[in-house]
Amino acid sequence: MAPSEKNIGIVWFRQDLRLADNPALIEACRECDAIIPLFIADPMEQSVSELGEASCVWLHHSLSDLQESLRAKNSELYLAKGESLAVLQSLIEKTGANRLFWNRCYDPKTIARDTEIKQTLSHCQPRTFNGLLLQEPWQNLKGDGTPYRVYTPYWRAAAAKFHESPDLLKPGKAPRTIPALDKKTRAKLKNMSAVSALELLPEKDWHNALIDYWSIGEAAAMKQLKRFLKNAVSDYGDARNLPAVEGTSLMSPHLHFGEISPRQILSALTKEHSIQSLPDDETTFAKEIVWREFAYSLLYHFPHMPNEPLDNRFASFPWRKKTEAHLKAWQQGRTGVPIIDAGMRQLYATGWMHNRVRMIVGSYLVKNLLIPWQAGEQWFRDTLVDADIASNSMGWQWVAGCGADAAPFFRVFNPVLQGEKFDKNGDYVTQWIPELAGVNPKFIHKPWELDEQSRQSLEYPEPLVDLKVTRQQALDAFSTIKGTK
Ligand SMILES: Cc1cc2nc3c(=O)[nH]c(=O)nc-3n(C[C@H](O)[C@H](O)[C@H](O)COP(=O)(O)OP(=O)(O)OC[C@H]3O[C@@H](n4cnc5c(N)ncnc54)[C@H](O)[C@@H]3O)c2cc1C
């Protein structure tokens, strides 16, 4: 580099929409004389950047928040739509940028694309970092160097490592200043700073109602974490199973878009105790954060996980053939089984569903309706604000019994018993299905057992299928592949 030449660095934001604990940004600010923060909308099929409608809405607001935070530091987020390599090349040409920084993603399509970009733009010395996970997927392996397929030993190894090296849980501070571009270069990019140009918001304004449930962005994520740690974590072990209670952290969309990092969360959780000596409820919460890591490890080592069963016996599972009407009823929360319908309506209204209920609606779709888990995965991908290629496909394969460390297929959730156990008085059900308000709690999870007159006065569908009969059909279907390899 000639003595007068300046380092102009592009920081390519992806699943890391934050300033604090953002290793790519922190390093770029250290090395460069000027920074170009950039986001590219480049929806590649079957990758982390292929977003469903609900996630697009979240992304719009998250980018707007990041834009505000950067402006507060006299910087600017530049936004572009298109194929990533072409956008980067054009930006480099326009600005003379000679450095490139990003935090890694771990799905196979993005890895392949990023590898190509790294090679093509090698003159910009691309540097990549881990801003998404506590450990790289290739760092926590079994003694023989192969990936874990069972969660408990994965967790034990991770916790032991964090105990030994607590620095791994130390988040980086947001850069105090972000080196600004000169006026001339800024002028060249002035058409690139409107989030609205990405057209992420749908034309119909249903998204305003969804967004009312959430506060989006880096500061909001940290505030929510603090609220959870202060008010709810000490009862997490029990309350996390009760869908009517706000007993979980609601961190998932913030984590998915990287408004907060898992390191920031575990660092806050382990302020007073090491990870191996946390009280029980806190340990349970830490384990959930590490489940997310496990999902990314599986995705990295088994890149076909989003589409194909990890247990290949399931490749020949006899799914039901004609499923359109049942799938629609499930999606719209009209199955006639209250806990299922409540969950599906919560999902549609808020973009989120309680974990216990995700398991129940998943089991019902795959086992009682014999619809392939991929159809559920796809619907979740389109409607969840936390839709995540790793956690979603792991979750669906877990539910379907074909994943790593999954619930065995023959364990069919009974949605009535699940409802009676985890939503005893029907508070969750009536919150999302007001038609059932006033029903005797004894029948709230099985309104079909009400006397004829009371049932007829309810504007609520009869059950789509018989739970007992379909359970047996599921077990019969499973018996056809059980012994195969
Ligand atoms: C069928 C199915 C699909 C799912 N799809 C997704 C998805 O697309 N995106 C997603 O983030 N989670 C998914 N999950 C996992 C889980 O339901 C959500 O992470 C959780 O409900 C989010 O709420 P929370 O942030 O309040 O969770 P908390 O209970 O507060 O947990 C804290 C964090 O731990 C992580 N976590 C918790 N449980 C799991 C889990 N089972 N697997 C992986 N990570 C976990 C999440 O990042 C979560 O934000 C799915 C689960 C199932 C059964």
Coordinates of C-alpha atoms and ligand atoms in Angstrom, one line a residue:
M1 CA 0.0 0.0 0.0
A2 CA 1.3 3.4 -0.9
P3 CA 1.8 5.6 2.2
S4 CA -1.0 7.9 1.2
E5 CA -3.4 5.1 0.3
K6 CA -6.3 4.7 2.7
N7 CA -8.0 1.5 3.8
I8 CA -11.7 1.7 2.9
G9 CA -13.5 -1.3 4.3
I10 CA -16.9 -2.7 3.4
V11 CA -18.7 -4.3 6.4
W12 CA -21.2 -6.7 4.9
F13 CA -24.1 -7.1 7.5
R14 CA -26.1 -10.4 7.2
Q15 CA -27.3 -12.2 10.3
D16 CA -25.6 -9.7 12.6
L17 CA -27.7 -6.6 12.7
R18 CA -26.0 -5.0 15.7
L19 CA -23.0 -2.8 16.6
A20 CA -22.0 -4.5 19.9
D21 CA -20.2 -7.8 19.9
N22 CA -20.0 -7.7 16.1
P23 CA -16.5 -9.0 15.3
A24 CA -16.5 -8.1 11.6
L25 CA -17.4 -4.5 12.4
I26 CA -15.1 -4.2 15.4
E27 CA -12.1 -5.5 13.4
A28 CA -13.0 -3.3 10.4
C29 CA -13.1 -0.2 12.6
R30 CA -9.7 -1.1 14.0
E31 CA -8.1 -1.6 10.5
C32 CA -9.7 0.9 8.3
D33 CA -9.7 4.6 7.7
A34 CA -13.3 4.6 6.4
I35 CA -16.1 2.1 6.7
I36 CA -19.0 1.3 4.3
P37 CA -21.7 -0.6 6.2
L38 CA -23.7 -2.6 3.7
F39 CA -26.7 -4.9 3.6
I40 CA -27.6 -6.8 0.5
A41 CA -31.1 -8.3 -0.1
D42 CA -30.1 -11.4 -2.1
P43 CA -32.7 -14.0 -1.6
M44 CA -31.1 -17.3 -2.5
E45 CA -33.4 -20.3 -2.4
Q46 CA -32.9 -22.7 0.5
S47 CA -30.5 -20.4 2.2
V48 CA -30.5 -18.1 5.2
S49 CA -31.4 -15.2 3.0
E50 CA -34.6 -16.8 1.6
L51 CA -37.0 -15.1 4.0
G52 CA -40.7 -15.8 4.5
E53 CA -43.2 -12.9 4.7
A54 CA -43.1 -12.5 8.5
S55 CA -39.3 -12.4 8.5
C56 CA -39.2 -9.8 5.8
V57 CA -41.3 -7.6 7.9
W58 CA -39.0 -8.1 10.9
L59 CA -35.9 -7.5 8.7
H60 CA -37.3 -4.2 7.4
H61 CA -37.7 -2.8 11.0
S62 CA -34.4 -4.3 12.1
L63 CA -32.5 -2.6 9.2
S64 CA -34.3 0.7 10.0
D65 CA -33.1 0.4 13.6
L66 CA -29.5 -0.4 12.5
Q67 CA -29.6 2.6 10.2
E68 CA -30.6 4.8 13.1
S69 CA -27.8 3.4 15.3
L70 CA -25.2 3.9 12.5
R71 CA -26.4 7.5 11.9
A72 CA -26.0 8.2 15.6
K73 CA -22.4 7.4 15.0
N74 CA -22.1 9.6 12.0
S75 CA -22.2 6.6 9.7
E76 CA -24.8 5.2 7.3
L77 CA -26.1 1.8 6.3
Y78 CA -26.1 1.3 2.5
L79 CA -28.7 -1.0 1.1
A80 CA -28.8 -2.9 -2.2
K81 CA -30.9 -5.5 -3.9
G82 CA -29.4 -8.1 -6.1
E83 CA -26.8 -10.8 -6.5
S84 CA -24.2 -10.3 -3.8
L85 CA -21.1 -10.6 -5.8
A86 CA -22.3 -8.1 -8.4
V87 CA -23.4 -5.6 -5.8
L88 CA -20.0 -5.9 -4.0
Q89 CA -18.1 -5.5 -7.3
S90 CA -20.0 -2.4 -8.2
L91 CA -19.6 -0.9 -4.8
I92 CA -15.9 -1.5 -4.9
E93 CA -15.6 0.1 -8.3
K94 CA -17.6 3.1 -7.2
T95 CA -15.8 3.7 -3.9
G96 CA -12.3 2.3 -4.3
A97 CA -13.0 0.0 -1.2
N98 CA -10.0 -2.3 -0.7
R99 CA -11.0 -4.3 2.3
L100 CA -14.0 -6.6 3.0
F101 CA -15.3 -7.9 6.3
W102 CA -18.3 -10.1 7.2
N103 CA -19.5 -12.6 9.9
R104 CA -20.0 -16.1 8.7
C105 CA -23.3 -17.9 7.9
Y106 CA -23.4 -21.7 8.0
D107 CA -25.9 -23.0 5.5
P108 CA -24.5 -24.8 2.5
K109 CA -25.7 -22.4 -0.2
T110 CA -24.3 -19.3 1.6
I111 CA -21.0 -21.1 2.3
A112 CA -20.6 -21.9 -1.4
R113 CA -21.5 -18.4 -2.5
D114 CA -19.2 -16.7 0.1
T115 CA -16.4 -19.0 -0.9
E116 CA -16.7 -17.9 -4.4
I117 CA -16.8 -14.2 -3.4
K118 CA -13.8 -14.7 -1.2
Q119 CA -11.8 -16.0 -4.2
T120 CA -13.1 -13.5 -6.8
L121 CA -12.6 -10.5 -4.5
S122 CA -9.3 -11.7 -3.0
H123 CA -7.7 -8.3 -3.9
C124 CA -9.9 -6.9 -1.1
Q125 CA -8.4 -9.4 1.4
P126 CA -11.8 -10.6 2.6
R127 CA -11.8 -11.4 6.3
T128 CA -14.6 -13.4 8.0
F129 CA -15.5 -13.9 11.6
N130 CA -17.8 -15.8 13.9
G131 CA -20.6 -13.4 15.0
L132 CA -23.5 -15.9 15.1
L133 CA -22.4 -18.7 17.4
L134 CA -20.6 -19.3 20.6
Q135 CA -18.3 -21.8 18.9
E136 CA -17.8 -22.7 15.3
P137 CA -19.6 -25.9 14.2
W138 CA -16.2 -27.5 13.6
Q139 CA -14.9 -26.7 17.1
N140 CA -17.2 -28.8 19.3
L141 CA -16.7 -32.4 18.0
K142 CA -16.6 -35.9 19.6
G143 CA -13.2 -37.3 20.6
D144 CA -12.9 -39.1 17.3
G145 CA -13.4 -35.8 15.4
T146 CA -16.9 -36.6 14.2
P147 CA -19.9 -34.4 14.9
Y148 CA -22.2 -35.1 17.8
R149 CA -25.7 -36.4 17.0
V150 CA -26.8 -36.6 20.6
Y151 CA -27.4 -33.3 22.5
T152 CA -26.4 -34.1 26.1
P153 CA -22.7 -34.9 25.4
Y154 CA -22.6 -31.9 23.0
W155 CA -23.9 -29.7 25.8
R156 CA -21.4 -31.2 28.4
A157 CA -18.5 -30.6 26.1
A158 CA -19.5 -27.0 25.3
A159 CA -20.2 -26.2 29.0
A160 CA -16.8 -27.6 30.0
K161 CA -15.1 -25.5 27.4
F162 CA -16.8 -22.3 28.5
H163 CA -16.0 -23.1 32.1
E164 CA -12.3 -23.6 31.2
S165 CA -12.2 -20.5 29.0
P166 CA -14.7 -18.0 30.3
D167 CA -13.2 -15.5 27.8
L168 CA -15.2 -17.3 25.1
L169 CA -18.3 -15.8 26.6
K170 CA -16.9 -12.2 26.7
P171 CA -18.7 -10.0 24.2
G172 CA -16.9 -7.2 22.3
K173 CA -18.0 -3.6 22.9
A174 CA -19.6 -1.6 20.1
P175 CA -17.0 0.6 18.4
R176 CA -17.0 4.0 19.9
T177 CA -16.7 5.6 16.5
I178 CA -17.1 4.3 13.0
P179 CA -14.6 5.9 10.6
A180 CA -16.6 7.9 8.2
L181 CA -16.4 8.1 4.5
D182 CA -15.4 11.3 2.8
K183 CA -18.1 13.6 1.5
K184 CA -17.4 12.8 -2.2
T185 CA -17.8 9.1 -1.7
R186 CA -20.9 9.6 0.4
A187 CA -22.4 11.6 -2.4
K188 CA -21.8 8.7 -4.8
L189 CA -23.9 6.4 -2.5
K190 CA -26.7 8.8 -1.7
N191 CA -29.3 6.7 -3.4
M192 CA -28.5 3.6 -1.4
S193 CA -29.7 4.5 2.1
A194 CA -33.4 3.9 2.0
V195 CA -34.6 0.7 3.7
S196 CA -37.9 1.0 1.8
A197 CA -36.1 0.5 -1.5
L198 CA -35.6 -3.2 -0.5
E199 CA -39.4 -3.5 -0.6
L200 CA -39.5 -5.9 2.3
L201 CA -43.0 -4.9 3.5
P202 CA -46.0 -6.6 1.9
E203 CA -48.5 -4.4 0.1
K204 CA -51.4 -5.3 2.5
D205 CA -50.9 -3.8 5.9
W206 CA -51.5 -6.9 8.0
H207 CA -47.9 -6.5 9.1
N208 CA -48.7 -3.5 11.4
A209 CA -50.7 -5.8 13.7
L210 CA -47.9 -8.4 13.8
I211 CA -45.3 -5.8 14.6
D212 CA -47.4 -4.4 17.5
Y213 CA -46.4 -7.5 19.5
W214 CA -42.7 -6.7 19.2
S215 CA -40.0 -4.2 19.9
I216 CA -37.4 -4.7 17.2
G217 CA -33.7 -3.9 17.1
E218 CA -30.5 -4.1 19.1
A219 CA -31.5 -1.9 22.0
A220 CA -34.9 -3.6 22.3
A221 CA -33.3 -7.1 22.3
M222 CA -31.0 -6.1 25.2
K223 CA -33.9 -4.6 27.1
Q224 CA -36.0 -7.8 26.6
L225 CA -33.1 -9.9 27.8
K226 CA -32.7 -7.8 30.9
R227 CA -36.4 -8.0 31.6
F228 CA -36.3 -11.8 31.2
L229 CA -33.3 -12.2 33.4
K230 CA -34.8 -10.0 36.1
N231 CA -38.3 -11.3 36.1
A232 CA -38.6 -14.8 34.6
V233 CA -35.4 -16.8 34.4
S234 CA -35.5 -18.0 38.0
D235 CA -38.7 -19.9 37.2
Y236 CA -37.8 -20.8 33.6
G237 CA -37.7 -24.6 34.3
D238 CA -41.4 -24.8 34.9
A239 CA -42.8 -21.7 33.3
R240 CA -41.2 -22.4 29.9
N241 CA -43.8 -25.2 29.4
L242 CA -46.8 -23.0 30.0
P243 CA -47.9 -21.3 26.9
A244 CA -50.3 -18.9 28.7
V245 CA -47.4 -17.5 30.7
E246 CA -44.6 -15.2 29.4
G247 CA -42.1 -17.7 30.8
T248 CA -39.5 -17.7 28.0
S249 CA -37.1 -15.1 26.9
L250 CA -38.6 -14.3 23.4
M251 CA -35.0 -13.9 22.2
S252 CA -35.4 -16.1 19.1
P253 CA -36.1 -13.4 16.4
H254 CA -33.5 -11.1 17.9
L255 CA -31.0 -14.0 17.8
H256 CA -32.0 -15.0 14.3
F257 CA -31.3 -11.6 12.9
G258 CA -28.3 -11.1 15.1
E259 CA -29.7 -8.1 17.0
I260 CA -28.1 -9.8 20.0
S261 CA -25.4 -12.5 20.1
P262 CA -25.6 -15.8 22.1
R263 CA -22.3 -14.6 23.7
Q264 CA -24.0 -11.4 25.1
I265 CA -26.8 -13.6 26.5
L266 CA -24.6 -16.1 28.2
S267 CA -22.3 -13.4 29.4
A268 CA -25.3 -11.7 31.1
L269 CA -26.5 -15.0 32.5
T270 CA -23.1 -16.0 33.9
K271 CA -22.3 -12.7 35.6
E272 CA -22.4 -14.3 39.1
H273 CA -21.8 -18.0 38.4
S274 CA -19.7 -19.9 36.0
I275 CA -21.7 -21.8 33.4
Q276 CA -21.2 -25.1 35.3
S277 CA -22.5 -23.8 38.6
L278 CA -25.6 -21.9 37.6
P279 CA -28.8 -22.5 39.5
D280 CA -31.0 -25.1 37.8
D281 CA -33.4 -22.7 36.0
E282 CA -30.5 -20.7 34.6
T283 CA -28.8 -23.9 33.5
T284 CA -31.9 -25.0 31.7
F285 CA -32.0 -21.6 29.9
A286 CA -28.2 -21.9 29.0
K287 CA -28.9 -25.3 27.6
E288 CA -31.6 -23.9 25.3
I289 CA -29.2 -21.3 23.9
V290 CA -26.8 -24.2 23.3
W291 CA -29.5 -26.2 21.5
R292 CA -29.4 -23.5 18.9
E293 CA -25.6 -24.1 18.5
F294 CA -26.4 -27.8 18.2
A295 CA -28.8 -27.0 15.3
Y296 CA -26.1 -25.1 13.5
S297 CA -23.6 -27.9 14.1
L298 CA -26.1 -30.4 12.6
L299 CA -26.7 -28.1 9.6
Y300 CA -23.1 -27.6 9.0
H301 CA -22.2 -31.3 9.2
F302 CA -25.4 -32.6 7.6
P303 CA -26.2 -29.9 5.0
H304 CA -29.1 -31.9 3.6
M305 CA -31.0 -31.4 7.0
P306 CA -33.4 -28.8 5.7
N307 CA -34.8 -31.1 3.0
E308 CA -34.1 -34.7 3.8
P309 CA -34.5 -36.8 6.9
L310 CA -31.3 -37.5 8.9
D311 CA -32.7 -41.0 9.5
N312 CA -32.9 -42.2 6.0
R313 CA -35.5 -44.9 6.8
F314 CA -37.9 -42.0 6.6
A315 CA -37.1 -41.4 2.9
S316 CA -39.6 -44.2 2.2
F317 CA -42.2 -43.3 4.8
P318 CA -45.8 -43.8 3.5
W319 CA -47.1 -40.2 3.9
R320 CA -50.8 -39.6 3.1
K321 CA -51.2 -38.6 -0.6
K322 CA -54.1 -36.2 -0.7
T323 CA -53.4 -33.7 2.0
E324 CA -54.3 -30.2 0.8
A325 CA -57.5 -29.7 2.7
H326 CA -56.0 -31.0 6.0
L327 CA -52.9 -28.9 5.5
K328 CA -55.0 -25.8 5.0
A329 CA -57.1 -26.5 8.1
W330 CA -54.0 -26.9 10.1
Q331 CA -52.4 -23.7 8.7
Q332 CA -55.6 -21.7 9.4
G333 CA -56.2 -23.0 12.9
R334 CA -59.4 -24.9 12.0
T335 CA -58.6 -28.5 13.0
G336 CA -61.2 -28.5 15.8
V337 CA -58.5 -29.4 18.4
P338 CA -58.2 -26.3 20.6
I339 CA -54.5 -26.4 21.5
I340 CA -53.5 -26.9 17.9
D341 CA -55.8 -24.2 16.6
A342 CA -54.6 -21.8 19.3
G343 CA -51.0 -22.3 18.4
M344 CA -51.6 -21.9 14.7
R345 CA -53.6 -18.7 15.3
Q346 CA -50.9 -17.4 17.7
L347 CA -48.3 -18.0 14.9
Y348 CA -50.4 -16.2 12.3
A349 CA -51.1 -13.2 14.5
T350 CA -47.7 -12.7 16.1
G351 CA -45.1 -14.5 14.0
W352 CA -44.2 -16.6 17.0
M353 CA -45.4 -19.8 18.7
H354 CA -44.6 -21.2 22.1
N355 CA -42.1 -24.0 22.0
R356 CA -44.3 -26.6 23.7
V357 CA -47.1 -25.8 21.3
R358 CA -44.7 -26.0 18.3
M359 CA -44.0 -29.6 19.4
I360 CA -47.8 -30.4 19.7
V361 CA -48.8 -28.8 16.4
G362 CA -45.9 -30.5 14.7
S363 CA -46.7 -33.9 16.1
Y364 CA -50.3 -33.5 15.0
L365 CA -49.4 -32.5 11.4
V366 CA -46.9 -35.3 10.9
K367 CA -48.5 -38.1 12.9
N368 CA -52.2 -37.5 13.1
L369 CA -52.5 -36.0 9.6
L370 CA -49.6 -38.0 8.1
I371 CA -48.4 -34.9 6.2
P372 CA -44.6 -34.8 5.5
W373 CA -42.7 -32.6 8.0
Q374 CA -41.3 -30.6 5.2
A375 CA -44.7 -29.0 4.7
G376 CA -44.8 -27.9 8.3
E377 CA -41.2 -26.6 8.0
Q378 CA -42.2 -24.6 5.0
W379 CA -45.2 -23.0 6.7
F380 CA -43.2 -22.1 9.7
R381 CA -40.5 -20.6 7.4
D382 CA -43.1 -18.4 5.9
T383 CA -44.9 -17.3 9.1
L384 CA -42.4 -17.2 11.9
V385 CA -40.4 -14.1 12.7
D386 CA -37.7 -16.3 14.1
A387 CA -37.7 -18.7 11.1
D388 CA -34.2 -20.1 11.1
I389 CA -32.9 -22.7 8.6
A390 CA -31.0 -24.6 11.3
S391 CA -33.4 -24.5 14.3
N392 CA -36.5 -25.0 12.1
S393 CA -35.3 -28.0 10.2
M394 CA -33.9 -29.5 13.4
G395 CA -37.2 -28.9 15.2
W396 CA -39.3 -30.5 12.5
Q397 CA -37.0 -33.5 12.2
W398 CA -37.1 -33.8 16.0
V399 CA -40.9 -33.8 15.9
A400 CA -41.1 -36.2 13.0
G401 CA -38.7 -38.6 14.7
C402 CA -36.3 -38.6 11.8
G403 CA -33.7 -36.2 13.2
A404 CA -30.6 -36.4 15.4
D405 CA -31.6 -37.0 19.0
A406 CA -35.2 -36.8 18.0
A407 CA -38.4 -37.8 19.8
P408 CA -39.1 -41.4 18.7
F409 CA -41.8 -41.6 16.0
F410 CA -44.0 -43.9 18.1
R411 CA -44.3 -41.2 20.8
V412 CA -47.4 -39.5 19.4
F413 CA -48.4 -36.4 21.4
N414 CA -52.0 -36.5 22.6
P415 CA -53.0 -32.9 22.1
V416 CA -55.9 -33.2 24.6
L417 CA -53.6 -34.5 27.4
Q418 CA -50.9 -31.9 26.5
G419 CA -53.5 -29.1 26.7
E420 CA -54.8 -30.4 30.0
K421 CA -51.3 -30.6 31.4
F422 CA -49.8 -27.4 30.2
D423 CA -52.9 -25.1 29.8
K424 CA -55.0 -26.5 32.6
N425 CA -57.6 -23.8 32.7
G426 CA -57.6 -23.1 29.0
D427 CA -56.2 -19.6 29.3
Y428 CA -54.0 -20.0 26.3
V429 CA -56.7 -21.6 24.2
T430 CA -59.3 -18.9 25.0
Q431 CA -56.8 -16.1 24.3
W432 CA -56.5 -17.3 20.7
I433 CA -59.9 -18.9 20.2
P434 CA -62.3 -16.5 21.8
E435 CA -65.2 -18.7 20.5
L436 CA -64.3 -21.1 23.3
A437 CA -64.5 -18.5 26.1
G438 CA -66.9 -19.6 28.8
V439 CA -66.6 -23.3 28.0
N440 CA -66.3 -25.4 31.1
P441 CA -62.5 -26.0 31.7
K442 CA -63.2 -29.7 31.9
F443 CA -64.1 -29.6 28.1
I444 CA -61.9 -26.8 26.9
H445 CA -59.4 -29.1 25.3
K446 CA -62.1 -31.5 24.0
P447 CA -65.2 -29.5 23.2
W448 CA -66.5 -32.4 21.1
E449 CA -67.4 -34.1 24.4
L450 CA -69.8 -31.4 25.4
D451 CA -73.4 -32.2 25.4
E452 CA -75.1 -31.8 22.0
Q453 CA -76.8 -28.5 22.8
S454 CA -73.7 -26.8 24.1
R455 CA -71.6 -28.1 21.2
Q456 CA -74.0 -26.7 18.7
S457 CA -74.0 -23.3 20.2
L458 CA -70.2 -23.1 19.7
E459 CA -69.0 -21.6 16.5
Y460 CA -66.0 -23.9 16.4
P461 CA -65.3 -26.8 14.0
E462 CA -65.7 -30.5 14.8
P463 CA -62.4 -32.4 14.9
L464 CA -60.8 -32.8 11.5
V465 CA -59.7 -36.4 12.3
D466 CA -60.2 -38.9 15.2
L467 CA -57.1 -38.7 17.4
K468 CA -57.2 -42.3 18.4
V469 CA -57.7 -43.8 15.0
T470 CA -55.1 -41.5 13.4
R471 CA -52.6 -42.3 16.1
Q472 CA -53.0 -46.0 15.3
Q473 CA -52.6 -45.3 11.5
A474 CA -49.4 -43.4 12.2
L475 CA -48.0 -46.3 14.2
D476 CA -49.0 -48.7 11.4
A477 CA -47.3 -46.5 8.8
F478 CA -44.2 -46.4 11.0
S479 CA -44.1 -50.1 11.3
T480 CA -43.5 -50.3 7.5
I481 CA -40.2 -48.6 7.8
K482 CA -39.2 -49.5 11.3
G483 CA -36.9 -52.4 10.6
T484 CA -35.4 -51.0 7.4
K485 CA -32.0 -49.4 7.1
Ligands
LIG1 C1 -41.1 -27.7 15.0 C2 -40.2 -26.7 15.6 C3 -39.8 -25.6 14.8 C4 -38.9 -24.6 15.4 N1 -38.5 -23.6 14.6 C5 -37.6 -22.7 15.1 C6 -37.1 -21.6 14.3 O1 -37.4 -21.6 13.1 N2 -36.3 -20.7 14.8 C7 -36.0 -20.8 16.2 O2 -35.2 -19.9 16.6 N3 -36.4 -21.8 16.9 C8 -37.2 -22.7 16.5 N4 -37.7 -23.7 17.3 C9 -37.2 -23.8 18.6 C10 -38.0 -23.1 19.7 O3 -39.3 -23.4 19.6 C11 -37.8 -21.6 19.7 O4 -36.4 -21.3 19.6 C12 -38.4 -20.9 20.9 O5 -39.8 -21.2 21.1 C13 -38.2 -19.4 20.9 O6 -38.8 -18.8 21.9 P1 -37.9 -18.1 23.1 O7 -36.9 -17.2 22.4 O8 -38.8 -17.5 24.0 O9 -37.2 -19.4 23.7 P2 -36.4 -19.6 25.1 O10 -37.1 -20.8 25.7 O11 -36.3 -18.4 25.9 O12 -35.0 -20.1 24.6 C14 -33.9 -19.2 24.4 C15 -33.3 -19.4 23.1 O13 -32.7 -20.7 23.0 C16 -32.9 -21.2 21.6 N5 -33.7 -22.4 21.6 C17 -34.7 -22.7 22.5 N6 -35.2 -23.9 22.2 C18 -34.6 -24.3 21.1 C19 -34.7 -25.5 20.3 N7 -35.6 -26.4 20.5 N8 -34.0 -25.6 19.2 C20 -33.1 -24.6 18.9 N9 -32.9 -23.5 19.6 C21 -33.7 -23.3 20.7 C22 -33.6 -20.1 20.8 O14 -32.6 -19.3 20.2 C23 -34.2 -19.3 21.9 O15 -34.4 -17.9 21.6 C24 -38.5 -24.7 16.7 C25 -39.0 -25.8 17.5 C26 -39.9 -26.7 17.0 C27 -40.4 -27.8 17.8

